[in-house]
């Protein structure tokens, strides 16, 4: 942290008139809970890359309306124009951070290919039948010495920011690519070289802060997970805290050996908050970070023990690969992909998360290994929560080459999407055995399923200004 | 432009021999004749397109030829450095078909399962 000149923690200089909200999204997180309808469709990243199925990755439109005849079915597929993308994470052109922007709509999905570096723009005006609108080819991205697009967030003025994990050759450093509101590359968002590794990021504009996490160089993680790379220090263990307006790193926190591979990073939704969480996948820990006297601090607050398995040589780490925070900032949810757990912690006191409940399903140790007679080939992975906090959904694919390493059967069976009913009042979860979406039944062959988004904003994309 | 006969062998026993020009990669040669091979980045960074060299010019790989990845180096010219492969992979005959152009007739194991040979589950 660069001393006393920081704007962080200062009162906002602009006058944000929430009651004149005309743009996309909701005026506050509580308004999102109150004003939103139940999710009836999900967009889910779906992929064939790395398999012998000679077909393009696609965005699946999943029917989530229990009153519909096609409930739990993939009702539309938006196929990518080329193969080899590895669709992974995606985002909207606008979210609640732009709720002051009259005329802006939450209409376009920005869908990057993690391996191809191709960036697709999908027009989702017709929520049930979206259409591919624009494609930014990899060569255009490489011109900015960036590759491997990951997290997409909109910027409050209508532009779009994408974290990029590598340079044009798939090596370090990564950076950030900015698109304008016509979905053209505006340029690099930050002065190149601010960071080495990159992965996920989240920002709190009212606090003028952004936080980014670290996976590794694309050439390191693309082929699969190799312990030699851990020993060689090729995986990340740092959080970078940025001046959001300047695009410069103000502080870097090294999480140490207990913070290896910090992946999904989330600030609380409350725009005033400086508290957040990050899951350190390889160390099986969750860290809480927060601002204290103009400086960010990070402390390990959740620790998952490795488990012994009769057929495995070494204790199996939990690999908590995804976390999310409920819209009311009351619960932290997460997935232990290798063990096969979905968990929820009460974070009313963010420094001292209290375990509320968990489900043991799929994975290496899951108590339940099939749903509706469908054998589960992998553990819970990407999560999405309804805005009211009462329905938690998840898919099972992490990354095609890592899936093949840890859950090779998923290539033959495909992914599933499952759901738990959550009681936020009691802090409990129950698996909904009537809910199953099966990517094993796709027409071209079994597909994998990754990140989930709702048409009208969700707990892992909306930011408030 | 000189071309070489490259025989692609899938795990299910299927084989196809295609003429791949020296100025195109094996992946491009396969695409030209509408054979679908796995690929990802097309820049040699991701390893999705990995194949394994089985033989050169009818000679089984390693027969009287030098070690240290020499077989692959004799059989292919890379457009760019094969970043997704470590030394041990190159020594074992793995080759990135998105950036490798043939310099001799050869046989290659292809299909997504070749890529999965690059790394193991370290805990199992």
PDB file of N, CA, C and O in Angstrom, chain A residues 130-191:
ATOM      1  N   UNK A 130     -30.541 -17.110 -27.526  1.00  0.00           N
ATOM      2  CA  UNK A 130     -29.485 -16.124 -27.808  1.00  0.00           C
ATOM      3  C   UNK A 130     -28.772 -16.434 -29.126  1.00  0.00           C
ATOM      4  O   UNK A 130     -28.823 -17.558 -29.619  1.00  0.00           O
ATOM      5  N   UNK A 131     -28.106 -15.424 -29.669  1.00  0.00           N
ATOM      6  CA  UNK A 131     -27.406 -15.606 -30.940  1.00  0.00           C
ATOM      7  C   UNK A 131     -25.998 -15.047 -30.864  1.00  0.00           C
ATOM      8  O   UNK A 131     -25.767 -13.995 -30.250  1.00  0.00           O
ATOM      9  N   UNK A 132     -25.087 -15.731 -31.540  1.00  0.00           N
ATOM     10  CA  UNK A 132     -23.721 -15.235 -31.632  1.00  0.00           C
ATOM     11  C   UNK A 132     -23.712 -13.957 -32.451  1.00  0.00           C
ATOM     12  O   UNK A 132     -24.288 -13.910 -33.540  1.00  0.00           O
ATOM     13  N   UNK A 133     -23.072 -12.905 -31.915  1.00  0.00           N
ATOM     14  CA  UNK A 133     -23.090 -11.622 -32.625  1.00  0.00           C
ATOM     15  C   UNK A 133     -21.728 -11.259 -33.212  1.00  0.00           C
ATOM     16  O   UNK A 133     -21.620 -10.895 -34.371  1.00  0.00           O
ATOM     17  N   UNK A 134     -20.690 -11.345 -32.396  1.00  0.00           N
ATOM     18  CA  UNK A 134     -19.367 -10.874 -32.816  1.00  0.00           C
ATOM     19  C   UNK A 134     -18.309 -11.835 -32.311  1.00  0.00           C
ATOM     20  O   UNK A 134     -18.491 -12.464 -31.271  1.00  0.00           O
ATOM     21  N   UNK A 135     -17.214 -11.931 -33.060  1.00  0.00           N
ATOM     22  CA  UNK A 135     -16.076 -12.738 -32.603  1.00  0.00           C
ATOM     23  C   UNK A 135     -14.807 -11.898 -32.712  1.00  0.00           C
ATOM     24  O   UNK A 135     -14.544 -11.298 -33.760  1.00  0.00           O
ATOM     25  N   UNK A 136     -14.063 -11.849 -31.624  1.00  0.00           N
ATOM     26  CA  UNK A 136     -12.731 -11.242 -31.658  1.00  0.00           C
ATOM     27  C   UNK A 136     -11.740 -12.391 -31.813  1.00  0.00           C
ATOM     28  O   UNK A 136     -11.676 -13.278 -30.961  1.00  0.00           O
ATOM     29  N   UNK A 137     -11.000 -12.389 -32.895  1.00  0.00           N
ATOM     30  CA  UNK A 137     -10.108 -13.514 -33.193  1.00  0.00           C
ATOM     31  C   UNK A 137      -8.840 -13.451 -32.320  1.00  0.00           C
ATOM     32  O   UNK A 137      -8.413 -12.369 -31.903  1.00  0.00           O
ATOM     33  N   UNK A 138      -8.237 -14.622 -32.090  1.00  0.00           N
ATOM     34  CA  UNK A 138      -7.047 -14.673 -31.226  1.00  0.00           C
ATOM     35  C   UNK A 138      -5.926 -13.733 -31.664  1.00  0.00           C
ATOM     36  O   UNK A 138      -5.263 -13.117 -30.828  1.00  0.00           O
ATOM     37  N   UNK A 139      -5.745 -13.594 -32.976  1.00  0.00           N
ATOM     38  CA  UNK A 139      -4.642 -12.756 -33.461  1.00  0.00           C
ATOM     39  C   UNK A 139      -4.799 -11.306 -32.993  1.00  0.00           C
ATOM     40  O   UNK A 139      -3.813 -10.610 -32.747  1.00  0.00           O
ATOM     41  N   UNK A 140      -6.050 -10.865 -32.888  1.00  0.00           N
ATOM     42  CA  UNK A 140      -6.285  -9.500 -32.412  1.00  0.00           C
ATOM     43  C   UNK A 140      -5.895  -9.364 -30.944  1.00  0.00           C
ATOM     44  O   UNK A 140      -5.426  -8.323 -30.499  1.00  0.00           O
ATOM     45  N   UNK A 141      -6.133 -10.443 -30.179  1.00  0.00           N
ATOM     46  CA  UNK A 141      -5.780 -10.435 -28.758  1.00  0.00           C
ATOM     47  C   UNK A 141      -4.261 -10.488 -28.583  1.00  0.00           C
ATOM     48  O   UNK A 141      -3.686  -9.756 -27.763  1.00  0.00           O
ATOM     49  N   UNK A 142      -3.620 -11.349 -29.379  1.00  0.00           N
ATOM     50  CA  UNK A 142      -2.163 -11.516 -29.246  1.00  0.00           C
ATOM     51  C   UNK A 142      -1.406 -10.212 -29.530  1.00  0.00           C
ATOM     52  O   UNK A 142      -0.294 -10.013 -29.056  1.00  0.00           O
ATOM     53  N   UNK A 143      -2.023  -9.330 -30.324  1.00  0.00           N
ATOM     54  CA  UNK A 143      -1.361  -8.053 -30.615  1.00  0.00           C
ATOM     55  C   UNK A 143      -1.072  -7.242 -29.359  1.00  0.00           C
ATOM     56  O   UNK A 143      -0.191  -6.389 -29.345  1.00  0.00           O
ATOM     57  N   UNK A 144      -1.846  -7.530 -28.302  1.00  0.00           N
ATOM     58  CA  UNK A 144      -1.627  -6.810 -27.043  1.00  0.00           C
ATOM     59  C   UNK A 144      -0.771  -7.624 -26.079  1.00  0.00           C
ATOM     60  O   UNK A 144      -0.704  -7.329 -24.893  1.00  0.00           O
ATOM     61  N   UNK A 145      -0.106  -8.658 -26.636  1.00  0.00           N
ATOM     62  CA  UNK A 145       0.769  -9.550 -25.870  1.00  0.00           C
ATOM     63  C   UNK A 145       0.030 -10.164 -24.685  1.00  0.00           C
ATOM     64  O   UNK A 145       0.553 -10.212 -23.563  1.00  0.00           O
ATOM     65  N   UNK A 146      -1.176 -10.616 -24.962  1.00  0.00           N
ATOM     66  CA  UNK A 146      -1.999 -11.272 -23.942  1.00  0.00           C
ATOM     67  C   UNK A 146      -2.628 -12.524 -24.540  1.00  0.00           C
ATOM     68  O   UNK A 146      -2.817 -12.626 -25.754  1.00  0.00           O
ATOM     69  N   UNK A 147      -2.945 -13.480 -23.644  1.00  0.00           N
ATOM     70  CA  UNK A 147      -3.658 -14.692 -24.055  1.00  0.00           C
ATOM     71  C   UNK A 147      -4.413 -15.239 -22.854  1.00  0.00           C
ATOM     72  O   UNK A 147      -4.280 -14.740 -21.735  1.00  0.00           O
ATOM     73  N   UNK A 148      -5.175 -16.291 -23.093  1.00  0.00           N
ATOM     74  CA  UNK A 148      -5.855 -17.049 -22.048  1.00  0.00           C
ATOM     75  C   UNK A 148      -6.828 -16.189 -21.227  1.00  0.00           C
ATOM     76  O   UNK A 148      -6.670 -15.992 -20.030  1.00  0.00           O
ATOM     77  N   UNK A 149      -7.893 -15.687 -21.872  1.00  0.00           N
ATOM     78  CA  UNK A 149      -8.869 -14.845 -21.174  1.00  0.00           C
ATOM     79  C   UNK A 149      -9.625 -15.625 -20.108  1.00  0.00           C
ATOM     80  O   UNK A 149      -9.983 -16.774 -20.315  1.00  0.00           O
ATOM     81  N   UNK A 150      -9.867 -14.975 -18.981  1.00  0.00           N
ATOM     82  CA  UNK A 150     -10.551 -15.677 -17.887  1.00  0.00           C
ATOM     83  C   UNK A 150     -11.779 -14.921 -17.391  1.00  0.00           C
ATOM     84  O   UNK A 150     -12.853 -15.047 -17.947  1.00  0.00           O
ATOM     85  N   UNK A 151     -11.627 -14.104 -16.357  1.00  0.00           N
ATOM     86  CA  UNK A 151     -12.797 -13.485 -15.724  1.00  0.00           C
ATOM     87  C   UNK A 151     -13.259 -12.255 -16.497  1.00  0.00           C
ATOM     88  O   UNK A 151     -12.444 -11.402 -16.859  1.00  0.00           O
ATOM     89  N   UNK A 152     -14.553 -12.171 -16.721  1.00  0.00           N
ATOM     90  CA  UNK A 152     -15.151 -11.021 -17.397  1.00  0.00           C
ATOM     91  C   UNK A 152     -16.004 -10.246 -16.392  1.00  0.00           C
ATOM     92  O   UNK A 152     -16.899 -10.803 -15.774  1.00  0.00           O
ATOM     93  N   UNK A 153     -15.691  -8.988 -16.196  1.00  0.00           N
ATOM     94  CA  UNK A 153     -16.585  -8.089 -15.463  1.00  0.00           C
ATOM     95  C   UNK A 153     -16.815  -6.866 -16.342  1.00  0.00           C
ATOM     96  O   UNK A 153     -15.927  -6.467 -17.117  1.00  0.00           O
ATOM     97  N   UNK A 154     -17.994  -6.262 -16.205  1.00  0.00           N
ATOM     98  CA  UNK A 154     -18.187  -4.972 -16.861  1.00  0.00           C
ATOM     99  C   UNK A 154     -17.615  -3.886 -15.958  1.00  0.00           C
ATOM    100  O   UNK A 154     -17.498  -4.050 -14.749  1.00  0.00           O
ATOM    101  N   UNK A 155     -17.247  -2.787 -16.581  1.00  0.00           N
ATOM    102  CA  UNK A 155     -16.796  -1.603 -15.860  1.00  0.00           C
ATOM    103  C   UNK A 155     -18.017  -0.687 -15.758  1.00  0.00           C
ATOM    104  O   UNK A 155     -18.856  -0.686 -16.654  1.00  0.00           O
ATOM    105  N   UNK A 156     -18.151   0.090 -14.682  1.00  0.00           N
ATOM    106  CA  UNK A 156     -19.381   0.882 -14.507  1.00  0.00           C
ATOM    107  C   UNK A 156     -19.756   1.790 -15.674  1.00  0.00           C
ATOM    108  O   UNK A 156     -20.911   2.167 -15.803  1.00  0.00           O
ATOM    109  N   UNK A 157     -18.837   2.152 -16.572  1.00  0.00           N
ATOM    110  CA  UNK A 157     -19.194   3.054 -17.672  1.00  0.00           C
ATOM    111  C   UNK A 157     -19.572   2.315 -18.948  1.00  0.00           C
ATOM    112  O   UNK A 157     -19.668   2.917 -20.008  1.00  0.00           O
ATOM    113  N   UNK A 158     -19.773   0.992 -18.881  1.00  0.00           N
ATOM    114  CA  UNK A 158     -20.221   0.256 -20.053  1.00  0.00           C
ATOM    115  C   UNK A 158     -19.118  -0.506 -20.762  1.00  0.00           C
ATOM    116  O   UNK A 158     -19.385  -1.258 -21.700  1.00  0.00           O
ATOM    117  N   UNK A 159     -17.875  -0.337 -20.341  1.00  0.00           N
ATOM    118  CA  UNK A 159     -16.801  -1.098 -20.960  1.00  0.00           C
ATOM    119  C   UNK A 159     -16.638  -2.433 -20.245  1.00  0.00           C
ATOM    120  O   UNK A 159     -17.306  -2.703 -19.232  1.00  0.00           O
ATOM    121  N   UNK A 160     -15.764  -3.260 -20.781  1.00  0.00           N
ATOM    122  CA  UNK A 160     -15.639  -4.630 -20.286  1.00  0.00           C
ATOM    123  C   UNK A 160     -14.169  -4.932 -20.035  1.00  0.00           C
ATOM    124  O   UNK A 160     -13.303  -4.578 -20.844  1.00  0.00           O
ATOM    125  N   UNK A 161     -13.902  -5.582 -18.913  1.00  0.00           N
ATOM    126  CA  UNK A 161     -12.533  -5.894 -18.528  1.00  0.00           C
ATOM    127  C   UNK A 161     -12.392  -7.413 -18.397  1.00  0.00           C
ATOM    128  O   UNK A 161     -13.251  -8.054 -17.787  1.00  0.00           O
ATOM    129  N   UNK A 162     -11.326  -7.954 -18.976  1.00  0.00           N
ATOM    130  CA  UNK A 162     -11.108  -9.406 -18.946  1.00  0.00           C
ATOM    131  C   UNK A 162      -9.715  -9.677 -18.395  1.00  0.00           C
ATOM    132  O   UNK A 162      -8.723  -9.143 -18.899  1.00  0.00           O
ATOM    133  N   UNK A 163      -9.650 -10.542 -17.352  1.00  0.00           N
ATOM    134  CA  UNK A 163      -8.325 -10.929 -16.873  1.00  0.00           C
ATOM    135  C   UNK A 163      -7.719 -11.911 -17.870  1.00  0.00           C
ATOM    136  O   UNK A 163      -8.407 -12.794 -18.387  1.00  0.00           O
ATOM    137  N   UNK A 164      -6.446 -11.733 -18.160  1.00  0.00           N
ATOM    138  CA  UNK A 164      -5.732 -12.534 -19.158  1.00  0.00           C
ATOM    139  C   UNK A 164      -4.553 -13.200 -18.443  1.00  0.00           C
ATOM    140  O   UNK A 164      -3.758 -12.515 -17.795  1.00  0.00           O
ATOM    141  N   UNK A 165      -4.456 -14.514 -18.576  1.00  0.00           N
ATOM    142  CA  UNK A 165      -3.510 -15.221 -17.718  1.00  0.00           C
ATOM    143  C   UNK A 165      -2.096 -15.300 -18.273  1.00  0.00           C
ATOM    144  O   UNK A 165      -1.152 -15.603 -17.531  1.00  0.00           O
ATOM    145  N   UNK A 166      -1.932 -15.035 -19.559  1.00  0.00           N
ATOM    146  CA  UNK A 166      -0.590 -15.132 -20.104  1.00  0.00           C
ATOM    147  C   UNK A 166      -0.292 -14.073 -21.132  1.00  0.00           C
ATOM    148  O   UNK A 166      -1.161 -13.269 -21.497  1.00  0.00           O
ATOM    149  N   UNK A 167       0.961 -14.078 -21.601  1.00  0.00           N
ATOM    150  CA  UNK A 167       1.315 -13.213 -22.731  1.00  0.00           C
ATOM    151  C   UNK A 167       0.953 -13.952 -24.024  1.00  0.00           C
ATOM    152  O   UNK A 167       0.377 -15.041 -23.997  1.00  0.00           O
ATOM    153  N   UNK A 168       1.292 -13.384 -25.148  1.00  0.00           N
ATOM    154  CA  UNK A 168       0.857 -13.964 -26.420  1.00  0.00           C
ATOM    155  C   UNK A 168       1.402 -15.376 -26.636  1.00  0.00           C
ATOM    156  O   UNK A 168       0.834 -16.160 -27.398  1.00  0.00           O
ATOM    157  N   UNK A 169       2.499 -15.724 -25.947  1.00  0.00           N
ATOM    158  CA  UNK A 169       3.088 -17.051 -26.095  1.00  0.00           C
ATOM    159  C   UNK A 169       2.627 -18.034 -25.026  1.00  0.00           C
ATOM    160  O   UNK A 169       3.146 -19.149 -24.944  1.00  0.00           O
ATOM    161  N   UNK A 170       1.708 -17.618 -24.175  1.00  0.00           N
ATOM    162  CA  UNK A 170       1.268 -18.509 -23.095  1.00  0.00           C
ATOM    163  C   UNK A 170       2.222 -18.522 -21.919  1.00  0.00           C
ATOM    164  O   UNK A 170       2.162 -19.401 -21.066  1.00  0.00           O
ATOM    165  N   UNK A 171       3.082 -17.520 -21.880  1.00  0.00           N
ATOM    166  CA  UNK A 171       4.005 -17.399 -20.749  1.00  0.00           C
ATOM    167  C   UNK A 171       3.599 -16.174 -19.925  1.00  0.00           C
ATOM    168  O   UNK A 171       2.635 -15.497 -20.225  1.00  0.00           O
ATOM    169  N   UNK A 172       4.376 -15.867 -18.894  1.00  0.00           N
ATOM    170  CA  UNK A 172       4.084 -14.701 -18.059  1.00  0.00           C
ATOM    171  C   UNK A 172       4.769 -13.469 -18.626  1.00  0.00           C
ATOM    172  O   UNK A 172       5.759 -13.601 -19.348  1.00  0.00           O
ATOM    173  N   UNK A 173       4.303 -12.264 -18.331  1.00  0.00           N
ATOM    174  CA  UNK A 173       3.202 -11.955 -17.417  1.00  0.00           C
ATOM    175  C   UNK A 173       1.840 -11.926 -18.093  1.00  0.00           C
ATOM    176  O   UNK A 173       1.736 -11.744 -19.308  1.00  0.00           O
ATOM    177  N   UNK A 174       0.802 -12.085 -17.274  1.00  0.00           N
ATOM    178  CA  UNK A 174      -0.559 -11.858 -17.733  1.00  0.00           C
ATOM    179  C   UNK A 174      -0.929 -10.399 -17.564  1.00  0.00           C
ATOM    180  O   UNK A 174      -0.076  -9.553 -17.284  1.00  0.00           O
ATOM    181  N   UNK A 175      -2.193 -10.099 -17.728  1.00  0.00           N
ATOM    182  CA  UNK A 175      -2.625  -8.711 -17.600  1.00  0.00           C
ATOM    183  C   UNK A 175      -4.125  -8.605 -17.753  1.00  0.00           C
ATOM    184  O   UNK A 175      -4.854  -9.550 -17.442  1.00  0.00           O
ATOM    185  N   UNK A 176      -4.583  -7.466 -18.242  1.00  0.00           N
ATOM    186  CA  UNK A 176      -6.020  -7.222 -18.396  1.00  0.00           C
ATOM    187  C   UNK A 176      -6.282  -6.587 -19.761  1.00  0.00           C
ATOM    188  O   UNK A 176      -5.586  -5.665 -20.170  1.00  0.00           O
ATOM    189  N   UNK A 177      -7.315  -7.115 -20.435  1.00  0.00           N
ATOM    190  CA  UNK A 177      -7.719  -6.589 -21.740  1.00  0.00           C
ATOM    191  C   UNK A 177      -9.037  -5.842 -21.567  1.00  0.00           C
ATOM    192  O   UNK A 177      -9.952  -6.333 -20.914  1.00  0.00           O
ATOM    193  N   UNK A 178      -9.102  -4.658 -22.164  1.00  0.00           N
ATOM    194  CA  UNK A 178     -10.322  -3.854 -22.053  1.00  0.00           C
ATOM    195  C   UNK A 178     -11.037  -3.815 -23.403  1.00  0.00           C
ATOM    196  O   UNK A 178     -10.400  -3.603 -24.441  1.00  0.00           O
ATOM    197  N   UNK A 179     -12.338  -4.057 -23.380  1.00  0.00           N
ATOM    198  CA  UNK A 179     -13.167  -3.925 -24.579  1.00  0.00           C
ATOM    199  C   UNK A 179     -14.045  -2.684 -24.427  1.00  0.00           C
ATOM    200  O   UNK A 179     -14.466  -2.352 -23.314  1.00  0.00           O
ATOM    201  N   UNK A 180     -14.344  -2.028 -25.539  1.00  0.00           N
ATOM    202  CA  UNK A 180     -15.258  -0.884 -25.454  1.00  0.00           C
ATOM    203  C   UNK A 180     -16.701  -1.371 -25.608  1.00  0.00           C
ATOM    204  O   UNK A 180     -16.951  -2.568 -25.781  1.00  0.00           O
ATOM    205  N   UNK A 181     -17.644  -0.453 -25.546  1.00  0.00           N
ATOM    206  CA  UNK A 181     -19.046  -0.888 -25.554  1.00  0.00           C
ATOM    207  C   UNK A 181     -19.528  -1.303 -26.936  1.00  0.00           C
ATOM    208  O   UNK A 181     -20.674  -1.733 -27.095  1.00  0.00           O
ATOM    209  N   UNK A 182     -18.644  -1.210 -27.958  1.00  0.00           N
ATOM    210  CA  UNK A 182     -18.945  -1.817 -29.265  1.00  0.00           C
ATOM    211  C   UNK A 182     -18.282  -3.193 -29.389  1.00  0.00           C
ATOM    212  O   UNK A 182     -18.207  -3.755 -30.486  1.00  0.00           O
ATOM    213  N   UNK A 183     -17.749  -3.696 -28.293  1.00  0.00           N
ATOM    214  CA  UNK A 183     -17.089  -5.007 -28.245  1.00  0.00           C
ATOM    215  C   UNK A 183     -15.855  -5.067 -29.146  1.00  0.00           C
ATOM    216  O   UNK A 183     -15.580  -6.071 -29.794  1.00  0.00           O
ATOM    217  N   UNK A 184     -15.139  -3.980 -29.166  1.00  0.00           N
ATOM    218  CA  UNK A 184     -13.839  -3.932 -29.837  1.00  0.00           C
ATOM    219  C   UNK A 184     -12.764  -3.802 -28.765  1.00  0.00           C
ATOM    220  O   UNK A 184     -13.020  -3.266 -27.680  1.00  0.00           O
ATOM    221  N   UNK A 185     -11.565  -4.295 -29.101  1.00  0.00           N
ATOM    222  CA  UNK A 185     -10.491  -4.178 -28.124  1.00  0.00           C
ATOM    223  C   UNK A 185     -10.094  -2.704 -27.996  1.00  0.00           C
ATOM    224  O   UNK A 185      -9.741  -2.048 -28.977  1.00  0.00           O
ATOM    225  N   UNK A 186     -10.185  -2.229 -26.750  1.00  0.00           N
ATOM    226  CA  UNK A 186      -9.793  -0.855 -26.461  1.00  0.00           C
ATOM    227  C   UNK A 186      -8.277  -0.796 -26.207  1.00  0.00           C
ATOM    228  O   UNK A 186      -7.622   0.171 -26.546  1.00  0.00           O
ATOM    229  N   UNK A 187      -7.754  -1.866 -25.625  1.00  0.00           N
ATOM    230  CA  UNK A 187      -6.322  -1.912 -25.326  1.00  0.00           C
ATOM    231  C   UNK A 187      -6.092  -2.611 -24.019  1.00  0.00           C
ATOM    232  O   UNK A 187      -6.980  -3.267 -23.485  1.00  0.00           O
ATOM    233  N   UNK A 188      -4.880  -2.468 -23.525  1.00  0.00           N
ATOM    234  CA  UNK A 188      -4.601  -3.011 -22.200  1.00  0.00           C
ATOM    235  C   UNK A 188      -5.125  -2.042 -21.162  1.00  0.00           C
ATOM    236  O   UNK A 188      -4.988  -0.833 -21.293  1.00  0.00           O
ATOM    237  N   UNK A 189      -5.685  -2.602 -20.120  1.00  0.00           N
ATOM    238  CA  UNK A 189      -6.277  -1.760 -19.080  1.00  0.00           C
ATOM    239  C   UNK A 189      -5.211  -1.191 -18.156  1.00  0.00           C
ATOM    240  O   UNK A 189      -5.317  -0.063 -17.693  1.00  0.00           O
ATOM    241  N   UNK A 190      -4.170  -1.993 -17.918  1.00  0.00           N
ATOM    242  CA  UNK A 190      -3.148  -1.606 -16.935  1.00  0.00           C
ATOM    243  C   UNK A 190      -1.824  -1.388 -17.644  1.00  0.00           C
ATOM    244  O   UNK A 190      -1.617  -1.893 -18.737  1.00  0.00           O
ATOM    245  N   UNK A 191      -0.914  -0.655 -17.031  1.00  0.00           N
ATOM    246  CA  UNK A 191       0.430  -0.593 -17.607  1.00  0.00           C
ATOM    247  C   UNK A 191       1.024  -2.003 -17.566  1.00  0.00           C
ATOM    248  O   UNK A 191       1.045  -2.614 -16.503  1.00  0.00           O
TER     249      UNK A 191
END
